[in-house]
Amino acid sequence: MADLLDSALSADFRIRDVGKVFALARAEETPLSSMIKKGPKPKSSLFEFPFKTRHAPSDNAISDGVDVADGEVINNEANKHMIQARVQKSRVVIGVSDIAEELGNEYAVNGTLVADNLADGFVLARENLEVTLLKAGDSIPYASSSVPNRTRGLTSWIRSANPGSPDLPVPAAALTPAGNILTGQAAATDITETEVNAIMQSIATQARKNGTWDVFVSPSFKAVFTGWARTGVQSATALPLRRWTADMKDGTMSLNISVYESDFGKLRLHTHFSLPSGVHALFVDMTALELRPVRNATMKALEYRGGGHRRFIEYIQGLEVSNPTVHGKITT
C-alpha cells in the first residue's frame, strides 16, 4: 500500500487552521465627534441659541460742561440675534435569524452573531454621526415619513451668504466673513501657504484673538502642508527651506507637519478621510460649537416573532454652532 500523501487528505476531515481575530480593513474614524464638547439636551426638536455682536469702537471726546445729548444715547438691542438649529434622529438596524444565531458558529467570532453584528453596528452609528456633523447639507424640517428632520452640518454652517429660501437662515450678523472661505480650489495642490495665512488673518480679525484652531484636512491637503516644509521657489529654482536647520544626525528625516503656527493663530492639523466631497479643509474653533445630544447611541431589541433576532441602535443629536463667524473652510 502506498504512503498517504498530504495532497490526498480528504478536505471533509482535514482540520482547518484559521486565525482567531478579524483583521479590520481600517480604523474607526470619529475625530470631530470625539473632540466636540457636549452641550445640554435640547428641550425641542427646534432649538435656539442667542448671538450678540459688539458695538463698533470709535474715538470719543466730550467738551467740558456739555450735558448728555439725545444723539449720544445708544442701546444694544440691534446687536442681539437668535440662531436656530434642528435635531436629527438616526439609527442602525441589525438582524440575525434564529437558526443562524443558534447554529451559525463562525471562525474569529467571539460570542454570538448578534453580539458580533451589534459591535460593528455601534461603530457604524458613531461614524454615521461623524458624517452628519461634518456634512455640507442644510437643515430640513419634518414634512413626512420620507422627509425627516435633519440637522445642518458644519460645512453648511460655514457660509458667507444664505442660499435662496434656506431653512432657518443664519442671521446676517452671524454669517461667516467671506475672507474665512476659499473656494474654487480644484485640487489641494492649488492651495498656497499665503492663502491659508489669509484665511487665518480673516478669522483672527473677526474673532479679535490669536488662538488655536483645529483644522480637519483631507489627506491630499495634509501632504500639501508637509510639502511647504520641503521646498520653496526662489527665482524659479527649487531650494530646501526649513530643512536647512533640520537635525538629521540619527539618519531620520521628519517632514510630518501636525501643528502650524501662523501670525494669526495656531493650527492643529487632523487628517480626515471622510470629509464631505469637495472639502479640502475645515478651520474650526472648537469652543464655538457643541453637540446637543437628545439620546446617545442606545440599543433596543425588537419583538421576537419566530423568524430572527433584530436589534436597532438609535441616536438623536443636534449640532450647535454658536458663532459661525470664527470658522473657515477651503473647498473646490
mmCIF file of C-alpha atoms in Angstrom:
data_model
loop_
_atom_site.group_PDB
_atom_site.id
_atom_site.type_symbol
_atom_site.label_atom_id
_atom_site.label_comp_id
_atom_site.label_asym_id
_atom_site.label_seq_id
_atom_site.Cartn_x
_atom_site.Cartn_y
_atom_site.Cartn_z
ATOM 1 C CA MET A 1 0.000 0.000 0.000
ATOM 2 C CA ALA A 2 1.292 3.439 -0.962
ATOM 3 C CA ASP A 3 2.113 6.158 1.593
ATOM 4 C CA LEU A 4 -0.633 8.677 2.348
ATOM 5 C CA LEU A 5 0.373 11.979 0.795
ATOM 6 C CA ASP A 6 -0.667 15.360 2.174
ATOM 7 C CA SER A 7 -2.355 16.200 -1.113
ATOM 8 C CA ALA A 8 -4.513 13.117 -0.791
ATOM 9 C CA LEU A 9 -6.027 14.031 2.551
ATOM 10 C CA SER A 10 -9.801 14.423 2.428
ATOM 11 C CA ALA A 11 -10.965 18.037 2.737
ATOM 12 C CA ASP A 12 -14.015 16.744 4.626
ATOM 13 C CA PHE A 13 -11.883 15.546 7.529
ATOM 14 C CA ARG A 14 -8.933 17.921 7.484
ATOM 15 C CA ILE A 15 -8.909 20.417 10.370
ATOM 16 C CA ARG A 16 -8.520 23.968 9.097
ATOM 17 C CA ASP A 17 -6.072 26.465 10.575
ATOM 18 C CA VAL A 18 -7.953 29.790 10.810
ATOM 19 C CA GLY A 19 -6.945 32.874 12.803
ATOM 20 C CA LYS A 20 -8.935 33.803 15.884
ATOM 21 C CA VAL A 21 -9.256 37.555 15.228
ATOM 22 C CA PHE A 22 -10.503 39.525 12.229
ATOM 23 C CA ALA A 23 -8.028 41.890 10.599
ATOM 24 C CA LEU A 24 -10.043 45.081 10.171
ATOM 25 C CA ALA A 25 -9.750 46.871 6.847
ATOM 26 C CA ARG A 26 -9.442 50.279 8.512
ATOM 27 C CA ALA A 27 -9.573 52.081 11.840
ATOM 28 C CA GLU A 28 -12.680 53.735 13.235
ATOM 29 C CA GLU A 29 -12.713 57.428 12.287
ATOM 30 C CA THR A 30 -14.582 59.905 14.501
ATOM 31 C CA PRO A 31 -12.186 62.778 15.352
ATOM 32 C CA LEU A 32 -14.726 65.628 15.351
ATOM 33 C CA SER A 33 -17.414 63.838 17.360
ATOM 34 C CA SER A 34 -14.741 62.647 19.809
ATOM 35 C CA MET A 35 -13.367 66.169 20.343
ATOM 36 C CA ILE A 36 -16.549 68.232 20.328
ATOM 37 C CA LYS A 37 -17.880 69.323 23.704
ATOM 38 C CA LYS A 38 -21.281 68.010 24.734
ATOM 39 C CA GLY A 39 -23.961 70.598 25.478
ATOM 40 C CA PRO A 40 -27.289 70.276 27.310
ATOM 41 C CA LYS A 41 -30.159 68.201 25.987
ATOM 42 C CA PRO A 42 -32.447 70.286 23.746
ATOM 43 C CA LYS A 43 -35.989 70.775 25.006
ATOM 44 C CA SER A 44 -37.429 70.902 21.493
ATOM 45 C CA SER A 45 -36.655 69.478 18.049
ATOM 46 C CA LEU A 46 -36.035 73.123 17.083
ATOM 47 C CA PHE A 47 -33.517 74.619 19.485
ATOM 48 C CA GLU A 48 -32.134 78.161 19.574
ATOM 49 C CA PHE A 49 -29.078 79.951 20.884
ATOM 50 C CA PRO A 50 -28.536 83.723 21.295
ATOM 51 C CA PHE A 51 -25.769 85.516 19.411
ATOM 52 C CA LYS A 52 -24.659 89.070 20.096
ATOM 53 C CA THR A 53 -22.293 91.412 18.263
ATOM 54 C CA ARG A 54 -20.393 94.217 19.955
ATOM 55 C CA HIS A 55 -20.613 97.959 19.391
ATOM 56 C CA ALA A 56 -18.016 99.324 16.966
ATOM 57 C CA PRO A 57 -15.467 101.380 18.962
ATOM 58 C CA SER A 58 -14.584 104.947 17.967
ATOM 59 C CA ASP A 59 -12.579 107.923 19.191
ATOM 60 C CA ASN A 60 -14.720 109.844 21.678
ATOM 61 C CA ALA A 61 -14.192 113.324 23.146
ATOM 62 C CA ILE A 62 -16.619 115.484 25.114
ATOM 63 C CA SER A 63 -16.159 119.159 25.899
ATOM 64 C CA ASP A 64 -16.117 120.234 29.494
ATOM 65 C CA GLY A 65 -19.516 121.218 30.835
ATOM 66 C CA VAL A 66 -21.548 119.663 27.961
ATOM 67 C CA ASP A 67 -24.600 117.701 29.113
ATOM 68 C CA VAL A 68 -25.599 114.339 27.639
ATOM 69 C CA ALA A 69 -27.405 114.821 24.325
ATOM 70 C CA ASP A 70 -30.111 112.576 22.921
ATOM 71 C CA GLY A 71 -27.886 111.761 19.942
ATOM 72 C CA GLU A 72 -25.326 110.133 22.244
ATOM 73 C CA VAL A 73 -27.716 107.563 23.649
ATOM 74 C CA ILE A 74 -27.292 104.016 22.384
ATOM 75 C CA ASN A 75 -28.648 100.567 23.231
ATOM 76 C CA ASN A 76 -27.601 97.062 22.248
ATOM 77 C CA GLU A 77 -30.937 95.628 21.088
ATOM 78 C CA ALA A 78 -29.897 95.694 17.422
ATOM 79 C CA ASN A 79 -26.812 93.650 18.340
ATOM 80 C CA LYS A 80 -28.872 90.671 19.539
ATOM 81 C CA HIS A 81 -29.741 87.807 17.211
ATOM 82 C CA MET A 82 -31.233 84.327 17.577
ATOM 83 C CA ILE A 83 -29.715 81.366 15.731
ATOM 84 C CA GLN A 84 -31.821 78.247 15.215
ATOM 85 C CA ALA A 85 -30.999 74.613 14.517
ATOM 86 C CA ARG A 86 -32.727 71.229 14.369
ATOM 87 C CA VAL A 87 -32.071 67.797 15.809
ATOM 88 C CA GLN A 88 -31.778 64.672 13.688
ATOM 89 C CA LYS A 89 -32.841 61.122 14.550
ATOM 90 C CA SER A 90 -30.833 58.249 13.095
ATOM 91 C CA ARG A 91 -30.494 54.511 13.592
ATOM 92 C CA VAL A 92 -28.672 51.355 12.553
ATOM 93 C CA VAL A 93 -30.614 48.069 12.418
ATOM 94 C CA ILE A 94 -29.095 44.570 12.505
ATOM 95 C CA GLY A 95 -30.819 41.187 12.186
ATOM 96 C CA VAL A 96 -29.795 37.536 12.606
ATOM 97 C CA SER A 97 -32.142 34.602 12.041
ATOM 98 C CA ASP A 98 -32.869 32.303 14.963
ATOM 99 C CA ILE A 99 -31.222 29.303 13.298
ATOM 100 C CA ALA A 100 -28.092 31.310 12.420
ATOM 101 C CA GLU A 101 -27.878 32.560 15.989
ATOM 102 C CA GLU A 102 -28.168 29.045 17.416
ATOM 103 C CA LEU A 103 -26.064 27.092 14.914
ATOM 104 C CA GLY A 104 -24.055 29.624 12.911
ATOM 105 C CA ASN A 105 -20.668 29.264 14.567
ATOM 106 C CA GLU A 106 -18.003 31.191 12.658
ATOM 107 C CA TYR A 107 -14.251 31.498 12.863
ATOM 108 C CA ALA A 108 -12.926 34.647 14.609
ATOM 109 C CA VAL A 109 -16.319 35.480 16.132
ATOM 110 C CA ASN A 110 -16.033 35.629 19.902
ATOM 111 C CA GLY A 111 -19.565 35.219 21.177
ATOM 112 C CA THR A 112 -22.859 35.214 19.316
ATOM 113 C CA LEU A 113 -23.553 36.508 15.836
ATOM 114 C CA VAL A 114 -25.976 39.064 17.291
ATOM 115 C CA ALA A 115 -23.263 40.428 19.585
ATOM 116 C CA ASP A 116 -20.751 40.482 16.729
ATOM 117 C CA ASN A 117 -23.138 42.436 14.480
ATOM 118 C CA LEU A 118 -24.032 44.823 17.312
ATOM 119 C CA ALA A 119 -20.362 45.664 17.886
ATOM 120 C CA ASP A 120 -19.970 46.665 14.243
ATOM 121 C CA GLY A 121 -23.341 48.426 14.362
ATOM 122 C CA PHE A 122 -22.195 50.727 17.172
ATOM 123 C CA VAL A 123 -19.055 51.588 15.193
ATOM 124 C CA LEU A 124 -21.240 52.410 12.186
ATOM 125 C CA ALA A 125 -23.527 54.583 14.345
ATOM 126 C CA ARG A 126 -20.555 56.591 15.624
ATOM 127 C CA GLU A 127 -19.146 57.036 12.126
ATOM 128 C CA ASN A 128 -22.586 57.964 10.779
ATOM 129 C CA LEU A 129 -22.753 60.723 13.394
ATOM 130 C CA GLU A 130 -19.325 61.965 12.292
ATOM 131 C CA VAL A 131 -20.557 62.223 8.685
ATOM 132 C CA THR A 132 -23.698 64.025 9.870
ATOM 133 C CA LEU A 133 -21.741 66.596 11.878
ATOM 134 C CA LEU A 134 -19.359 67.335 9.002
ATOM 135 C CA LYS A 135 -21.802 67.286 6.086
ATOM 136 C CA ALA A 136 -22.453 70.096 3.629
ATOM 137 C CA GLY A 137 -26.202 69.503 3.819
ATOM 138 C CA ASP A 138 -28.569 72.094 5.259
ATOM 139 C CA SER A 139 -31.177 71.564 7.952
ATOM 140 C CA ILE A 140 -34.583 70.307 6.830
ATOM 141 C CA PRO A 141 -37.877 70.499 8.748
ATOM 142 C CA TYR A 142 -40.028 67.400 9.133
ATOM 143 C CA ALA A 143 -42.506 67.084 6.268
ATOM 144 C CA SER A 144 -43.433 63.392 6.134
ATOM 145 C CA SER A 145 -42.132 59.933 6.983
ATOM 146 C CA SER A 146 -39.930 60.186 3.889
ATOM 147 C CA VAL A 147 -38.733 63.739 4.683
ATOM 148 C CA PRO A 148 -37.463 63.654 8.293
ATOM 149 C CA ASN A 149 -35.896 66.380 10.412
ATOM 150 C CA ARG A 150 -32.251 66.990 9.523
ATOM 151 C CA THR A 151 -29.613 68.975 11.364
ATOM 152 C CA ARG A 152 -27.322 71.392 9.496
ATOM 153 C CA GLY A 153 -23.763 70.105 9.003
ATOM 154 C CA LEU A 154 -20.664 72.086 9.933
ATOM 155 C CA THR A 155 -19.643 72.644 6.300
ATOM 156 C CA SER A 156 -23.034 74.262 5.673
ATOM 157 C CA TRP A 157 -22.836 76.396 8.829
ATOM 158 C CA ILE A 158 -19.662 77.989 7.453
ATOM 159 C CA ARG A 159 -21.363 80.241 4.876
ATOM 160 C CA SER A 160 -20.866 83.859 3.909
ATOM 161 C CA ALA A 161 -24.409 84.122 2.499
ATOM 162 C CA ASN A 162 -27.631 82.211 2.910
ATOM 163 C CA PRO A 163 -28.706 80.280 -0.196
ATOM 164 C CA GLY A 164 -32.079 81.011 -1.740
ATOM 165 C CA SER A 165 -35.014 80.145 0.558
ATOM 166 C CA PRO A 166 -32.936 78.286 3.160
ATOM 167 C CA ASP A 167 -34.331 76.522 6.189
ATOM 168 C CA LEU A 168 -33.534 78.530 9.333
ATOM 169 C CA PRO A 169 -31.320 81.175 7.668
ATOM 170 C CA VAL A 170 -28.278 82.280 9.629
ATOM 171 C CA PRO A 171 -28.717 85.908 10.789
ATOM 172 C CA ALA A 172 -26.712 88.287 8.610
ATOM 173 C CA ALA A 173 -24.591 89.385 11.574
ATOM 174 C CA ALA A 174 -23.615 85.764 12.266
ATOM 175 C CA LEU A 175 -22.637 84.803 8.724
ATOM 176 C CA THR A 176 -19.030 83.704 8.188
ATOM 177 C CA PRO A 177 -16.898 86.514 6.686
ATOM 178 C CA ALA A 178 -16.088 85.848 3.039
ATOM 179 C CA GLY A 179 -12.364 86.069 3.827
ATOM 180 C CA ASN A 180 -12.662 82.955 6.015
ATOM 181 C CA ILE A 181 -13.686 80.888 2.987
ATOM 182 C CA LEU A 182 -11.584 79.899 -0.012
ATOM 183 C CA THR A 183 -13.463 78.275 -2.902
ATOM 184 C CA GLY A 184 -12.662 77.219 -6.441
ATOM 185 C CA GLN A 185 -9.653 75.081 -5.476
ATOM 186 C CA ALA A 186 -9.982 72.132 -7.842
ATOM 187 C CA ALA A 187 -7.046 70.307 -6.273
ATOM 188 C CA ALA A 188 -5.327 70.562 -2.902
ATOM 189 C CA THR A 189 -2.061 71.339 -4.671
ATOM 190 C CA ASP A 190 -3.641 74.593 -5.905
ATOM 191 C CA ILE A 191 -3.721 75.934 -2.332
ATOM 192 C CA THR A 192 -0.817 78.115 -1.234
ATOM 193 C CA GLU A 193 0.613 78.929 2.171
ATOM 194 C CA THR A 194 -0.222 82.573 1.531
ATOM 195 C CA GLU A 195 -3.892 81.683 1.051
ATOM 196 C CA VAL A 196 -4.011 79.710 4.316
ATOM 197 C CA ASN A 197 -2.491 82.646 6.187
ATOM 198 C CA ALA A 198 -5.045 84.985 4.556
ATOM 199 C CA ILE A 199 -7.856 82.784 5.912
ATOM 200 C CA MET A 200 -6.339 82.869 9.384
ATOM 201 C CA GLN A 201 -5.890 86.640 9.193
ATOM 202 C CA SER A 202 -9.589 86.989 8.322
ATOM 203 C CA ILE A 203 -10.645 84.650 11.138
ATOM 204 C CA ALA A 204 -8.423 86.361 13.707
ATOM 205 C CA THR A 205 -9.632 89.807 12.598
ATOM 206 C CA GLN A 206 -13.227 88.697 13.124
ATOM 207 C CA ALA A 207 -12.557 86.900 16.415
ATOM 208 C CA ARG A 208 -10.158 89.601 17.702
ATOM 209 C CA LYS A 209 -7.970 86.861 19.105
ATOM 210 C CA ASN A 210 -4.902 84.829 18.263
ATOM 211 C CA GLY A 211 -5.900 81.391 19.499
ATOM 212 C CA THR A 212 -5.890 77.738 18.490
ATOM 213 C CA TRP A 213 -7.942 76.268 15.680
ATOM 214 C CA ASP A 214 -8.421 72.570 14.907
ATOM 215 C CA VAL A 215 -8.183 72.043 11.161
ATOM 216 C CA PHE A 216 -9.672 68.899 9.654
ATOM 217 C CA VAL A 217 -7.831 68.352 6.377
ATOM 218 C CA SER A 218 -8.101 65.869 3.535
ATOM 219 C CA PRO A 219 -5.124 63.521 3.068
ATOM 220 C CA SER A 220 -4.085 65.349 -0.097
ATOM 221 C CA PHE A 221 -4.117 68.741 1.641
ATOM 222 C CA LYS A 222 -2.183 67.346 4.627
ATOM 223 C CA ALA A 223 0.521 66.375 2.148
ATOM 224 C CA VAL A 224 0.496 69.955 0.832
ATOM 225 C CA PHE A 225 1.174 71.287 4.347
ATOM 226 C CA THR A 226 4.122 68.947 4.683
ATOM 227 C CA GLY A 227 5.351 69.987 1.245
ATOM 228 C CA TRP A 228 5.705 73.559 2.438
ATOM 229 C CA ALA A 229 8.451 72.339 4.778
ATOM 230 C CA ARG A 230 10.273 70.598 1.927
ATOM 231 C CA THR A 231 10.950 73.092 -0.859
ATOM 232 C CA GLY A 232 10.219 76.601 -1.976
ATOM 233 C CA VAL A 233 10.721 78.516 -5.192
ATOM 234 C CA GLN A 234 13.191 81.367 -5.360
ATOM 235 C CA SER A 235 13.970 82.837 -8.797
ATOM 236 C CA ALA A 236 12.428 79.758 -10.422
ATOM 237 C CA THR A 237 14.848 77.473 -8.568
ATOM 238 C CA ALA A 238 13.628 74.916 -6.016
ATOM 239 C CA LEU A 239 15.570 75.247 -2.773
ATOM 240 C CA PRO A 240 15.294 73.433 0.566
ATOM 241 C CA LEU A 241 13.920 75.926 3.096
ATOM 242 C CA ARG A 242 13.112 74.874 6.640
ATOM 243 C CA ARG A 243 15.107 71.685 6.154
ATOM 244 C CA TRP A 244 18.340 73.669 6.256
ATOM 245 C CA THR A 245 18.144 73.647 10.047
ATOM 246 C CA ALA A 246 16.786 70.122 10.465
ATOM 247 C CA ASP A 247 18.813 67.872 12.743
ATOM 248 C CA MET A 248 19.229 64.535 10.943
ATOM 249 C CA LYS A 249 22.227 63.146 12.823
ATOM 250 C CA ASP A 250 20.377 59.917 13.585
ATOM 251 C CA GLY A 251 19.514 59.444 9.900
ATOM 252 C CA THR A 252 15.848 60.329 10.334
ATOM 253 C CA MET A 253 14.202 62.965 8.169
ATOM 254 C CA SER A 254 10.956 64.247 9.691
ATOM 255 C CA LEU A 255 8.535 66.087 7.425
ATOM 256 C CA ASN A 256 5.297 65.451 9.305
ATOM 257 C CA ILE A 257 3.590 68.787 9.978
ATOM 258 C CA SER A 258 0.926 68.343 12.678
ATOM 259 C CA VAL A 259 0.937 71.869 14.147
ATOM 260 C CA TYR A 260 1.290 75.023 12.068
ATOM 261 C CA GLU A 261 1.829 78.336 13.888
ATOM 262 C CA SER A 262 0.853 81.355 11.840
ATOM 263 C CA ASP A 263 0.913 85.060 12.655
ATOM 264 C CA PHE A 264 -2.776 84.819 13.484
ATOM 265 C CA GLY A 265 -3.144 81.569 15.416
ATOM 266 C CA LYS A 266 -2.021 78.001 15.933
ATOM 267 C CA LEU A 267 -3.441 75.326 13.624
ATOM 268 C CA ARG A 268 -3.667 71.745 14.878
ATOM 269 C CA LEU A 269 -3.978 69.536 11.790
ATOM 270 C CA HIS A 270 -6.148 66.403 11.829
ATOM 271 C CA THR A 271 -6.102 64.256 8.709
ATOM 272 C CA HIS A 272 -9.694 63.236 7.970
ATOM 273 C CA PHE A 273 -10.535 60.619 5.360
ATOM 274 C CA SER A 274 -14.303 61.276 5.362
ATOM 275 C CA LEU A 275 -14.656 64.995 4.773
ATOM 276 C CA PRO A 276 -17.610 65.948 2.538
ATOM 277 C CA SER A 277 -16.938 65.752 -1.171
ATOM 278 C CA GLY A 278 -15.087 68.820 -2.424
ATOM 279 C CA VAL A 279 -13.900 69.927 1.030
ATOM 280 C CA HIS A 280 -10.126 70.278 1.463
ATOM 281 C CA ALA A 281 -10.154 71.741 4.986
ATOM 282 C CA LEU A 282 -12.402 72.960 7.803
ATOM 283 C CA PHE A 283 -10.908 75.512 10.214
ATOM 284 C CA VAL A 284 -12.772 75.016 13.496
ATOM 285 C CA ASP A 285 -12.773 76.941 16.759
ATOM 286 C CA MET A 286 -13.871 74.059 18.990
ATOM 287 C CA THR A 287 -15.020 76.499 21.701
ATOM 288 C CA ALA A 288 -17.731 77.778 19.344
ATOM 289 C CA LEU A 289 -19.655 74.576 18.665
ATOM 290 C CA GLU A 290 -21.402 71.906 20.700
ATOM 291 C CA LEU A 291 -23.046 68.560 20.196
ATOM 292 C CA ARG A 292 -26.584 68.722 21.601
ATOM 293 C CA PRO A 293 -27.473 65.101 22.441
ATOM 294 C CA VAL A 294 -31.103 64.140 22.896
ATOM 295 C CA ARG A 295 -30.310 60.426 23.047
ATOM 296 C CA ASN A 296 -26.876 58.869 22.830
ATOM 297 C CA ALA A 297 -26.475 55.676 20.807
ATOM 298 C CA THR A 298 -28.703 53.150 22.571
ATOM 299 C CA MET A 299 -29.518 49.559 21.606
ATOM 300 C CA LYS A 300 -33.075 48.252 21.741
ATOM 301 C CA ALA A 301 -34.405 44.811 20.825
ATOM 302 C CA LEU A 302 -37.394 44.390 18.555
ATOM 303 C CA GLU A 303 -40.053 41.819 19.418
ATOM 304 C CA TYR A 304 -39.063 38.256 18.574
ATOM 305 C CA ARG A 305 -41.695 36.812 16.224
ATOM 306 C CA GLY A 306 -40.090 33.480 15.400
ATOM 307 C CA GLY A 307 -38.006 34.419 12.385
ATOM 308 C CA GLY A 308 -34.984 36.106 13.830
ATOM 309 C CA HIS A 309 -33.425 38.496 16.302
ATOM 310 C CA ARG A 310 -33.416 42.171 15.376
ATOM 311 C CA ARG A 311 -31.746 44.996 17.241
ATOM 312 C CA PHE A 312 -31.539 48.689 16.456
ATOM 313 C CA ILE A 313 -29.111 51.323 17.626
ATOM 314 C CA GLU A 314 -30.836 54.683 17.852
ATOM 315 C CA TYR A 315 -29.448 58.152 18.459
ATOM 316 C CA ILE A 316 -30.801 61.722 18.287
ATOM 317 C CA GLN A 317 -28.380 64.628 18.084
ATOM 318 C CA GLY A 318 -28.206 68.245 17.013
ATOM 319 C CA LEU A 319 -25.256 70.460 16.093
ATOM 320 C CA GLU A 320 -24.992 73.909 17.650
ATOM 321 C CA VAL A 321 -22.544 76.329 16.020
ATOM 322 C CA SER A 322 -22.807 79.194 18.483
ATOM 323 C CA ASN A 323 -20.560 81.532 16.486
ATOM 324 C CA PRO A 324 -20.307 80.764 12.741
ATOM 325 C CA THR A 325 -18.073 83.816 12.175
ATOM 326 C CA VAL A 326 -14.928 82.250 13.695
ATOM 327 C CA HIS A 327 -14.636 79.184 11.444
ATOM 328 C CA GLY A 328 -13.341 78.780 7.901
ATOM 329 C CA LYS A 329 -13.129 76.315 5.038
ATOM 330 C CA ILE A 330 -11.406 75.537 1.744
ATOM 331 C CA THR A 331 -13.450 73.844 -0.966
ATOM 332 C CA THR A 332 -13.381 73.056 -4.665
#
